[in-house]
mmCIF file of C-alpha atoms and ligand atoms in Angstrom:
data_model
loop_
_atom_site.group_PDB
_atom_site.id
_atom_site.type_symbol
_atom_site.label_atom_id
_atom_site.label_comp_id
_atom_site.label_asym_id
_atom_site.label_seq_id
_atom_site.Cartn_x
_atom_site.Cartn_y
_atom_site.Cartn_z
ATOM 1 C CA UNK A 4 74.549 209.693 -29.400
ATOM 2 C CA UNK A 5 72.737 208.862 -26.201
ATOM 3 C CA UNK A 6 69.217 207.463 -26.707
ATOM 4 C CA UNK A 7 66.098 209.158 -25.362
ATOM 5 C CA UNK A 8 62.599 207.838 -24.816
ATOM 6 C CA UNK A 9 59.289 209.698 -24.784
ATOM 7 C CA UNK A 10 58.189 209.988 -21.142
ATOM 8 C CA UNK A 11 54.560 209.817 -22.276
ATOM 9 C CA UNK A 12 54.490 206.698 -24.450
ATOM 10 C CA UNK A 13 57.962 205.161 -24.338
ATOM 11 C CA UNK A 14 58.668 205.671 -28.053
ATOM 12 C CA UNK A 15 62.262 206.166 -29.098
ATOM 13 C CA UNK A 16 63.083 209.824 -29.818
ATOM 14 C CA UNK A 17 65.599 211.105 -32.321
ATOM 15 C CA UNK A 18 67.980 213.890 -31.309
ATOM 16 C CA UNK A 19 66.459 216.318 -33.834
ATOM 17 C CA UNK A 20 62.816 215.803 -32.852
ATOM 18 C CA UNK A 21 60.654 218.517 -31.274
ATOM 19 C CA UNK A 22 57.707 216.182 -30.705
ATOM 20 C CA UNK A 23 57.182 212.477 -30.222
ATOM 21 C CA UNK A 24 56.217 210.900 -33.533
ATOM 22 C CA UNK A 25 53.883 208.428 -31.814
ATOM 23 C CA UNK A 26 51.983 210.497 -29.229
ATOM 24 C CA UNK A 27 52.860 214.062 -30.240
ATOM 25 C CA UNK A 28 54.265 215.044 -26.808
ATOM 26 C CA UNK A 29 56.482 218.121 -27.201
ATOM 27 C CA UNK A 30 60.197 217.650 -26.624
ATOM 28 C CA UNK A 31 63.065 220.039 -25.984
ATOM 29 C CA UNK A 32 66.812 219.556 -25.599
ATOM 30 C CA UNK A 33 68.698 221.051 -22.663
ATOM 31 C CA UNK A 34 72.204 221.771 -23.993
ATOM 32 C CA UNK A 35 73.791 222.153 -20.547
ATOM 33 C CA UNK A 36 72.929 218.628 -19.429
ATOM 34 C CA UNK A 37 72.441 217.054 -22.882
ATOM 35 C CA UNK A 38 68.914 215.866 -22.090
ATOM 36 C CA UNK A 39 66.055 215.516 -24.544
ATOM 37 C CA UNK A 40 63.013 215.985 -22.316
ATOM 38 C CA UNK A 41 59.239 216.410 -22.442
ATOM 39 C CA UNK A 42 58.211 220.063 -22.329
ATOM 40 C CA UNK A 43 54.982 221.972 -21.713
ATOM 41 C CA UNK A 44 54.718 225.395 -23.334
ATOM 42 C CA UNK A 45 52.654 228.233 -21.811
ATOM 43 C CA UNK A 46 50.917 230.961 -23.825
ATOM 44 C CA UNK A 47 53.615 233.502 -22.959
ATOM 45 C CA UNK A 48 56.271 231.298 -24.568
ATOM 46 C CA UNK A 49 57.812 230.022 -21.351
ATOM 47 C CA UNK A 50 58.409 226.318 -21.145
ATOM 48 C CA UNK A 51 58.471 223.807 -18.308
ATOM 49 C CA UNK A 52 61.002 221.028 -18.968
ATOM 50 C CA UNK A 53 60.173 217.744 -17.228
ATOM 51 C CA UNK A 54 63.852 216.918 -16.651
ATOM 52 C CA UNK A 55 64.618 220.310 -15.056
ATOM 53 C CA UNK A 56 61.245 221.558 -13.703
ATOM 54 C CA UNK A 57 62.749 224.065 -11.262
ATOM 55 C CA UNK A 58 64.383 226.169 -13.978
ATOM 56 C CA UNK A 59 62.542 228.479 -16.418
ATOM 57 C CA UNK A 60 62.993 227.789 -20.123
ATOM 58 C CA UNK A 61 62.041 229.015 -23.563
ATOM 59 C CA UNK A 62 62.329 227.369 -26.910
ATOM 60 C CA UNK A 63 65.111 228.657 -29.155
ATOM 61 C CA UNK A 64 63.872 231.584 -31.220
ATOM 62 C CA UNK A 65 64.581 229.443 -34.332
ATOM 63 C CA UNK A 66 62.189 226.673 -33.193
ATOM 64 C CA UNK A 67 59.417 227.780 -35.541
ATOM 65 C CA UNK A 68 61.536 228.576 -38.593
ATOM 66 C CA UNK A 69 63.939 225.663 -38.679
ATOM 67 C CA UNK A 70 62.678 223.314 -35.988
ATOM 68 C CA UNK A 71 65.553 223.916 -33.567
ATOM 69 C CA UNK A 72 64.639 221.843 -30.491
ATOM 70 C CA UNK A 73 67.199 223.267 -28.073
ATOM 71 C CA UNK A 74 65.996 225.192 -25.028
ATOM 72 C CA UNK A 75 67.252 228.527 -23.710
ATOM 73 C CA UNK A 76 67.149 229.682 -20.082
ATOM 74 C CA UNK A 77 64.164 232.002 -19.607
ATOM 75 C CA UNK A 78 65.492 235.526 -19.298
ATOM 76 C CA UNK A 79 68.711 234.878 -21.264
ATOM 77 C CA UNK A 80 69.834 238.000 -23.151
ATOM 78 C CA UNK A 81 70.075 236.102 -26.454
ATOM 79 C CA UNK A 82 66.841 234.352 -27.523
ATOM 80 C CA UNK A 83 68.884 231.870 -29.565
ATOM 81 C CA UNK A 84 70.079 228.563 -28.149
ATOM 82 C CA UNK A 85 73.741 227.688 -27.512
ATOM 83 C CA UNK A 86 73.979 226.271 -31.052
ATOM 84 C CA UNK A 87 72.134 228.973 -32.999
ATOM 85 C CA UNK A 88 73.914 231.807 -31.202
ATOM 86 C CA UNK A 89 77.213 230.718 -32.730
ATOM 87 C CA UNK A 90 75.936 231.899 -36.133
ATOM 88 C CA UNK A 91 77.314 235.081 -37.631
ATOM 89 C CA UNK A 92 76.192 235.571 -41.239
ATOM 90 C CA UNK A 93 73.473 233.609 -42.997
ATOM 91 C CA UNK A 94 72.374 233.353 -46.621
ATOM 92 C CA UNK A 95 69.058 235.055 -47.483
ATOM 93 C CA UNK A 96 66.606 232.922 -45.491
ATOM 94 C CA UNK A 97 63.607 234.573 -47.150
ATOM 95 C CA UNK A 98 64.424 232.162 -49.998
ATOM 96 C CA UNK A 99 62.456 228.988 -49.079
ATOM 97 C CA UNK A 100 65.115 226.613 -50.472
ATOM 98 C CA UNK A 101 67.746 228.256 -48.263
ATOM 99 C CA UNK A 102 65.546 227.809 -45.195
ATOM 100 C CA UNK A 103 65.350 224.046 -45.832
ATOM 101 C CA UNK A 104 69.145 223.905 -46.236
ATOM 102 C CA UNK A 105 69.660 225.921 -43.072
ATOM 103 C CA UNK A 106 67.496 223.448 -41.152
ATOM 104 C CA UNK A 107 69.718 220.546 -42.243
ATOM 105 C CA UNK A 108 72.913 222.479 -41.516
ATOM 106 C CA UNK A 109 71.750 223.249 -37.976
ATOM 107 C CA UNK A 110 70.873 219.596 -37.348
ATOM 108 C CA UNK A 111 74.425 218.625 -38.294
ATOM 109 C CA UNK A 112 75.855 221.477 -36.232
ATOM 110 C CA UNK A 113 73.891 220.447 -33.139
ATOM 111 C CA UNK A 114 75.223 216.886 -33.482
ATOM 112 C CA UNK A 115 78.739 218.307 -33.673
ATOM 113 C CA UNK A 116 78.154 220.427 -30.556
ATOM 114 C CA UNK A 117 76.721 217.434 -28.713
ATOM 115 C CA UNK A 118 80.000 215.573 -29.275
ATOM 116 C CA UNK A 119 82.130 218.587 -28.314
ATOM 117 C CA UNK A 120 80.227 218.788 -25.031
ATOM 118 C CA UNK A 121 80.615 215.070 -24.405
ATOM 119 C CA UNK A 122 84.380 215.541 -24.852
ATOM 120 C CA UNK A 123 84.161 218.522 -22.460
ATOM 121 C CA UNK A 124 85.826 220.774 -24.984
ATOM 122 C CA UNK A 125 85.600 224.543 -24.558
ATOM 123 C CA UNK A 126 82.937 226.037 -26.860
ATOM 124 C CA UNK A 127 83.497 229.785 -26.673
ATOM 125 C CA UNK A 128 81.516 232.092 -28.913
ATOM 126 C CA UNK A 129 83.186 234.873 -30.849
ATOM 127 C CA UNK A 130 80.107 236.900 -29.814
ATOM 128 C CA UNK A 131 81.386 236.860 -26.251
ATOM 129 C CA UNK A 132 84.575 238.605 -27.348
ATOM 130 C CA UNK A 133 86.648 235.429 -27.308
ATOM 131 C CA UNK A 134 89.493 235.915 -29.795
ATOM 132 C CA UNK A 135 89.814 232.125 -30.016
ATOM 133 C CA UNK A 136 86.004 231.745 -30.119
ATOM 134 C CA UNK A 137 83.878 229.868 -32.600
ATOM 135 C CA UNK A 138 81.403 231.262 -35.160
ATOM 136 C CA UNK A 139 79.560 229.945 -38.199
ATOM 137 C CA UNK A 140 78.708 231.515 -41.551
ATOM 138 C CA UNK A 141 76.231 229.615 -43.742
ATOM 139 C CA UNK A 142 76.479 231.407 -47.075
ATOM 140 C CA UNK A 143 75.227 231.157 -50.630
ATOM 141 C CA UNK A 144 77.731 231.699 -53.418
ATOM 142 C CA UNK A 145 77.075 233.540 -56.654
ATOM 143 C CA UNK A 146 78.819 233.580 -60.004
ATOM 144 C CA UNK A 147 81.137 236.444 -59.072
ATOM 145 C CA UNK A 148 81.501 235.568 -55.399
ATOM 146 C CA UNK A 149 81.993 231.863 -54.742
ATOM 147 C CA UNK A 150 81.793 230.622 -51.150
ATOM 148 C CA UNK A 151 84.435 228.156 -50.027
ATOM 149 C CA UNK A 152 83.589 225.818 -47.175
ATOM 150 C CA UNK A 153 86.414 226.098 -44.680
ATOM 151 C CA UNK A 154 87.815 227.356 -41.394
ATOM 152 C CA UNK A 155 89.791 230.471 -40.547
ATOM 153 C CA UNK A 156 90.626 231.535 -36.995
ATOM 154 C CA UNK A 157 87.470 230.099 -35.412
ATOM 155 C CA UNK A 158 85.110 231.089 -38.217
ATOM 156 C CA UNK A 159 83.596 228.040 -39.906
ATOM 157 C CA UNK A 160 82.081 228.848 -43.299
ATOM 158 C CA UNK A 161 79.813 226.385 -45.051
ATOM 159 C CA UNK A 162 78.375 226.893 -48.516
ATOM 160 C CA UNK A 163 74.629 226.206 -48.104
ATOM 161 C CA UNK A 164 74.703 224.283 -51.396
ATOM 162 C CA UNK A 165 76.280 221.439 -49.375
ATOM 163 C CA UNK A 166 72.790 220.925 -47.909
ATOM 164 C CA UNK A 167 71.403 220.288 -51.409
ATOM 165 C CA UNK A 168 71.739 216.512 -51.691
ATOM 166 C CA UNK A 169 71.990 216.498 -55.509
ATOM 167 C CA UNK A 170 74.719 219.121 -55.459
ATOM 168 C CA UNK A 171 76.557 217.380 -52.631
ATOM 169 C CA UNK A 172 76.511 214.084 -54.561
ATOM 170 C CA UNK A 173 77.768 215.883 -57.677
ATOM 171 C CA UNK A 174 80.681 217.262 -55.655
ATOM 172 C CA UNK A 175 81.370 213.883 -54.094
ATOM 173 C CA UNK A 176 81.638 212.235 -57.505
ATOM 174 C CA UNK A 177 83.701 215.067 -58.962
ATOM 175 C CA UNK A 178 86.181 214.792 -56.078
ATOM 176 C CA UNK A 179 86.167 210.985 -55.973
ATOM 177 C CA UNK A 180 85.167 210.881 -52.312
ATOM 178 C CA UNK A 181 83.724 207.711 -50.727
ATOM 179 C CA UNK A 182 81.171 209.740 -48.791
ATOM 180 C CA UNK A 183 80.227 213.380 -48.260
ATOM 181 C CA UNK A 184 77.897 214.553 -45.487
ATOM 182 C CA UNK A 185 77.006 217.752 -43.644
ATOM 183 C CA UNK A 186 78.007 216.165 -40.353
ATOM 184 C CA UNK A 187 81.351 215.224 -41.888
ATOM 185 C CA UNK A 188 81.878 218.859 -42.922
ATOM 186 C CA UNK A 189 80.998 220.139 -39.449
ATOM 187 C CA UNK A 190 83.347 217.699 -37.741
ATOM 188 C CA UNK A 191 86.140 218.366 -40.242
ATOM 189 C CA UNK A 192 86.036 222.169 -39.925
ATOM 190 C CA UNK A 193 85.767 221.920 -36.138
ATOM 191 C CA UNK A 194 88.924 219.795 -36.328
ATOM 192 C CA UNK A 195 90.823 222.779 -37.733
ATOM 193 C CA UNK A 196 89.478 224.980 -34.945
ATOM 194 C CA UNK A 197 90.484 222.554 -32.199
ATOM 195 C CA UNK A 198 93.902 222.066 -33.775
ATOM 196 C CA UNK A 199 94.450 225.789 -33.105
ATOM 197 C CA UNK A 200 93.203 225.401 -29.548
ATOM 198 C CA UNK A 201 94.557 222.037 -28.427
ATOM 199 C CA UNK A 202 97.689 221.617 -30.556
ATOM 200 C CA UNK A 203 98.953 225.128 -31.312
ATOM 201 C CA UNK A 204 97.823 226.853 -28.093
ATOM 202 C CA UNK A 205 98.244 223.566 -26.215
ATOM 203 C CA UNK A 206 101.988 223.397 -26.869
ATOM 204 C CA UNK A 207 101.823 220.146 -28.847
ATOM 205 C CA UNK A 208 103.199 221.334 -32.184
ATOM 206 C CA UNK A 209 106.246 219.050 -32.112
ATOM 207 C CA UNK A 210 104.121 215.987 -31.389
ATOM 208 C CA UNK A 211 101.682 216.955 -34.134
ATOM 209 C CA UNK A 212 104.509 217.477 -36.651
ATOM 210 C CA UNK A 213 105.938 214.062 -35.821
ATOM 211 C CA UNK A 214 102.586 212.446 -36.630
ATOM 212 C CA UNK A 215 101.064 214.561 -39.427
ATOM 213 C CA UNK A 216 104.050 216.445 -40.840
ATOM 214 C CA UNK A 217 105.120 220.080 -40.708
ATOM 215 C CA UNK A 218 102.126 222.387 -41.069
ATOM 216 C CA UNK A 219 104.424 225.309 -41.973
ATOM 217 C CA UNK A 220 104.496 223.892 -45.514
ATOM 218 C CA UNK A 221 102.738 226.396 -47.822
ATOM 219 C CA UNK A 222 99.021 225.606 -47.795
ATOM 220 C CA UNK A 223 98.451 227.365 -51.110
ATOM 221 C CA UNK A 224 101.151 225.309 -52.860
ATOM 222 C CA UNK A 225 99.826 222.094 -51.288
ATOM 223 C CA UNK A 226 96.282 222.862 -52.419
ATOM 224 C CA UNK A 227 97.400 223.594 -55.964
ATOM 225 C CA UNK A 228 99.508 220.451 -56.113
ATOM 226 C CA UNK A 229 96.652 218.300 -54.780
ATOM 227 C CA UNK A 230 94.099 219.532 -57.302
ATOM 228 C CA UNK A 231 96.570 219.278 -60.170
ATOM 229 C CA UNK A 232 98.085 215.878 -59.424
ATOM 230 C CA UNK A 233 95.799 214.192 -56.882
ATOM 231 C CA UNK A 234 97.034 212.008 -54.025
ATOM 232 C CA UNK A 235 100.181 209.894 -54.283
ATOM 233 C CA UNK A 236 99.645 206.227 -55.197
ATOM 234 C CA UNK A 237 99.485 204.063 -52.059
ATOM 235 C CA UNK A 238 98.257 206.954 -49.898
ATOM 236 C CA UNK A 239 95.970 204.516 -48.019
ATOM 237 C CA UNK A 240 98.983 203.243 -46.062
ATOM 238 C CA UNK A 241 99.492 206.585 -44.338
ATOM 239 C CA UNK A 242 96.257 208.587 -44.657
ATOM 240 C CA UNK A 243 92.634 208.057 -43.781
ATOM 241 C CA UNK A 244 91.431 209.754 -46.972
ATOM 242 C CA UNK A 245 92.873 211.103 -50.198
ATOM 243 C CA UNK A 246 92.147 214.656 -49.057
ATOM 244 C CA UNK A 247 94.199 214.021 -45.910
ATOM 245 C CA UNK A 248 97.312 213.783 -48.106
ATOM 246 C CA UNK A 249 96.974 217.416 -49.138
ATOM 247 C CA UNK A 250 98.533 219.155 -46.128
ATOM 248 C CA UNK A 251 99.284 218.270 -42.474
ATOM 249 C CA UNK A 252 96.340 220.429 -41.350
ATOM 250 C CA UNK A 253 93.993 218.406 -43.552
ATOM 251 C CA UNK A 254 95.531 215.163 -42.371
ATOM 252 C CA UNK A 255 94.768 216.157 -38.798
ATOM 253 C CA UNK A 256 91.222 217.364 -39.597
ATOM 254 C CA UNK A 257 90.384 214.193 -41.519
ATOM 255 C CA UNK A 258 91.785 211.983 -38.749
ATOM 256 C CA UNK A 259 89.905 214.012 -36.114
ATOM 257 C CA UNK A 260 86.681 213.643 -38.121
ATOM 258 C CA UNK A 261 87.272 209.931 -38.286
ATOM 259 C CA UNK A 262 87.652 209.715 -34.523
ATOM 260 C CA UNK A 263 84.430 211.687 -33.930
ATOM 261 C CA UNK A 264 82.546 209.456 -36.391
ATOM 262 C CA UNK A 265 83.842 206.394 -34.605
ATOM 263 C CA UNK A 266 83.057 207.549 -31.062
ATOM 264 C CA UNK A 267 79.581 208.895 -31.764
ATOM 265 C CA UNK A 268 78.509 205.898 -33.853
ATOM 266 C CA UNK A 269 79.777 203.527 -31.161
ATOM 267 C CA UNK A 270 77.913 205.573 -28.553
ATOM 268 C CA UNK A 271 74.680 205.124 -30.506
ATOM 269 C CA UNK A 272 75.473 201.415 -30.839
ATOM 270 C CA UNK A 273 76.069 201.229 -27.082
ATOM 271 C CA UNK A 274 72.703 202.928 -26.510
ATOM 272 C CA UNK A 275 71.026 200.168 -28.480
ATOM 273 C CA UNK A 276 73.066 197.479 -26.713
ATOM 274 C CA UNK A 277 74.455 196.373 -30.063
ATOM 275 C CA UNK A 278 76.915 193.534 -30.172
ATOM 276 C CA UNK A 279 78.248 191.537 -33.096
ATOM 277 C CA UNK A 280 78.878 187.818 -33.032
ATOM 278 C CA UNK A 281 78.924 186.320 -36.548
ATOM 279 C CA UNK A 282 77.677 182.783 -36.990
ATOM 280 C CA UNK A 283 80.526 181.840 -39.283
ATOM 281 C CA UNK A 284 84.041 181.033 -38.126
ATOM 282 C CA UNK A 285 85.520 181.597 -34.700
ATOM 283 C CA UNK A 286 87.822 184.544 -35.286
ATOM 284 C CA UNK A 287 87.361 186.864 -32.262
ATOM 285 C CA UNK A 288 88.286 189.828 -34.490
ATOM 286 C CA UNK A 289 84.845 189.585 -36.077
ATOM 287 C CA UNK A 290 82.993 189.936 -32.753
ATOM 288 C CA UNK A 291 82.294 193.116 -30.792
ATOM 289 C CA UNK A 292 80.647 194.168 -27.543
ATOM 290 C CA UNK A 293 80.335 197.872 -26.652
ATOM 291 C CA UNK A 294 80.493 197.492 -22.875
ATOM 292 C CA UNK A 295 82.146 200.863 -22.202
ATOM 293 C CA UNK A 296 81.375 204.556 -22.693
ATOM 294 C CA UNK A 297 82.809 205.385 -26.151
ATOM 295 C CA UNK A 298 83.209 209.040 -25.114
ATOM 296 C CA UNK A 299 85.234 207.912 -22.104
ATOM 297 C CA UNK A 300 86.809 204.586 -23.090
ATOM 298 C CA UNK A 301 89.478 202.730 -21.118
ATOM 299 C CA UNK A 302 91.786 202.974 -24.148
ATOM 300 C CA UNK A 303 91.841 203.345 -27.923
ATOM 301 C CA UNK A 304 92.143 199.579 -28.410
ATOM 302 C CA UNK A 305 88.676 199.167 -26.863
ATOM 303 C CA UNK A 306 87.211 201.552 -29.430
ATOM 304 C CA UNK A 307 88.943 199.960 -32.404
ATOM 305 C CA UNK A 308 88.175 196.392 -31.266
ATOM 306 C CA UNK A 309 84.466 197.237 -31.244
ATOM 307 C CA UNK A 310 84.515 199.542 -34.260
ATOM 308 C CA UNK A 311 85.875 197.275 -36.970
ATOM 309 C CA UNK A 312 83.451 194.325 -36.428
ATOM 310 C CA UNK A 313 80.515 196.692 -35.910
ATOM 311 C CA UNK A 314 81.171 198.536 -39.166
ATOM 312 C CA UNK A 315 81.691 195.270 -41.043
ATOM 313 C CA UNK A 316 78.249 194.172 -39.842
ATOM 314 C CA UNK A 317 76.543 197.491 -40.607
ATOM 315 C CA UNK A 318 78.190 197.715 -44.039
ATOM 316 C CA UNK A 319 76.724 194.291 -44.785
ATOM 317 C CA UNK A 320 73.296 195.417 -43.538
ATOM 318 C CA UNK A 321 73.478 198.476 -45.777
ATOM 319 C CA UNK A 322 74.356 196.337 -48.796
ATOM 320 C CA UNK A 323 71.319 194.172 -48.020
ATOM 321 C CA UNK A 324 69.267 197.343 -48.428
ATOM 322 C CA UNK A 325 71.009 198.381 -51.634
ATOM 323 C CA UNK A 326 72.732 201.241 -49.808
ATOM 324 C CA UNK A 327 76.400 202.238 -49.943
ATOM 325 C CA UNK A 328 78.608 201.187 -47.033
ATOM 326 C CA UNK A 329 78.015 203.110 -43.818
ATOM 327 C CA UNK A 330 81.779 203.139 -43.291
ATOM 328 C CA UNK A 331 83.623 203.141 -46.633
ATOM 329 C CA UNK A 332 87.085 203.009 -45.048
ATOM 330 C CA UNK A 333 89.673 200.422 -44.149
ATOM 331 C CA UNK A 334 92.094 202.182 -41.823
ATOM 332 C CA UNK A 335 95.680 200.908 -41.982
ATOM 333 C CA UNK A 336 97.771 200.447 -38.798
ATOM 334 C CA UNK A 337 99.554 203.732 -39.620
ATOM 335 C CA UNK A 338 96.223 205.539 -39.844
ATOM 336 C CA UNK A 339 95.182 204.097 -36.493
ATOM 337 C CA UNK A 340 98.457 205.456 -35.128
ATOM 338 C CA UNK A 341 97.350 208.922 -36.205
ATOM 339 C CA UNK A 342 93.920 208.321 -34.688
ATOM 340 C CA UNK A 343 95.770 207.693 -31.412
ATOM 341 C CA UNK A 344 97.061 211.276 -31.464
ATOM 342 C CA UNK A 345 93.468 212.564 -31.617
ATOM 343 C CA UNK A 346 92.393 210.091 -28.953
ATOM 344 C CA UNK A 347 95.152 211.300 -26.604
ATOM 345 C CA UNK A 348 94.192 214.911 -27.326
ATOM 346 C CA UNK A 349 90.543 214.306 -26.441
ATOM 347 C CA UNK A 350 91.163 211.850 -23.602
ATOM 348 C CA UNK A 351 93.974 213.481 -21.650
ATOM 349 C CA UNK A 352 95.470 211.064 -19.116
ATOM 350 C CA UNK A 353 93.913 211.569 -15.704
ATOM 351 C CA UNK A 354 90.904 213.331 -17.191
ATOM 352 C CA UNK A 355 88.977 210.121 -17.407
ATOM 353 C CA UNK A 356 87.862 209.307 -13.895
ATOM 354 C CA UNK A 357 87.714 212.914 -12.746
ATOM 355 C CA UNK A 358 85.243 214.167 -15.308
ATOM 356 C CA UNK A 359 82.564 211.507 -15.747
ATOM 357 C CA UNK A 360 80.222 214.041 -14.239
ATOM 358 C CA UNK A 361 77.567 214.712 -16.877
ATOM 359 C CA UNK A 362 74.182 213.289 -15.843
ATOM 360 C CA UNK A 363 73.527 209.839 -17.290
HETATM 361 ZN ZN1 ZN B 13 55.268 209.636 -27.110
HETATM 362 ZN ZN1 ZN B 14 68.564 226.960 -31.768
#
């Protein structure tokens, strides 16, 4: 995530913020150019954005209810921003607890969309009649009608209970997962969607099968087997997570999620100018400098060379604060081989120099 500063006072801004925490200056995010910028709002609801003063803007219609800080072009037919307009069905938001969950879900979704834009991936909305478009349902289950978080043909469904931290932790423990986050869910389900787009539609099924296995294997049988028997012993050699062992589609989605975690965290590290140079030993594998754009790296080796020392350092920092590891994984060489498939999918050869066009 690229860093932004308040133009008024120089304070560091977080991606989700609608106002500077130090001086109160209003902020809005321009999705087209990925800029968090100072804004001035007029009485009629129009907004002047300091970064793009010649264009007319409005705040997303969800700004008041859930603090969405994305801007919409003034006069756009849909008063919702590029992120909110991907929503289809929502749980009853008159229930205050649901509103708080929705806010957190949208924050995670906007971080996902930020990454998709940085990778220059197509983000078509089902609303625009795109059969391969994307849409989100954030739903509340009931006793007779449970809601399964998942993806089907571009529709990403998330059970809003995932935004309840106690419930999410209960699920994490029940499933024996090392971590469970809303952003992880968003990235994972988007992985299924982009498998359809980039692998299936993209004519790369054979390559995908060689890496992740044959996805024609019955998903229902695989699911049943996984929940009855769990992952095979020694799964860490071949899979990034236990869940990735369930079916080739899940293997891909988990590996994809891993790659997005890695790139976006490194990008934030690069923004802060982070480097790692431990004061014990002289093993160069413990040192890292992020002197490249993680969304547009020279090669995968660059990413991995920076990633492993950085996460070792941040895991140690977390433990000093009594927190669980930021990165509770230890990817094997085989897993990194699968990560390469995702890297090649998102960094097509020749795409690199031609498309570094987004404003810095
Ligand atoms: Zn400020
Ligand atoms: Zn919005």
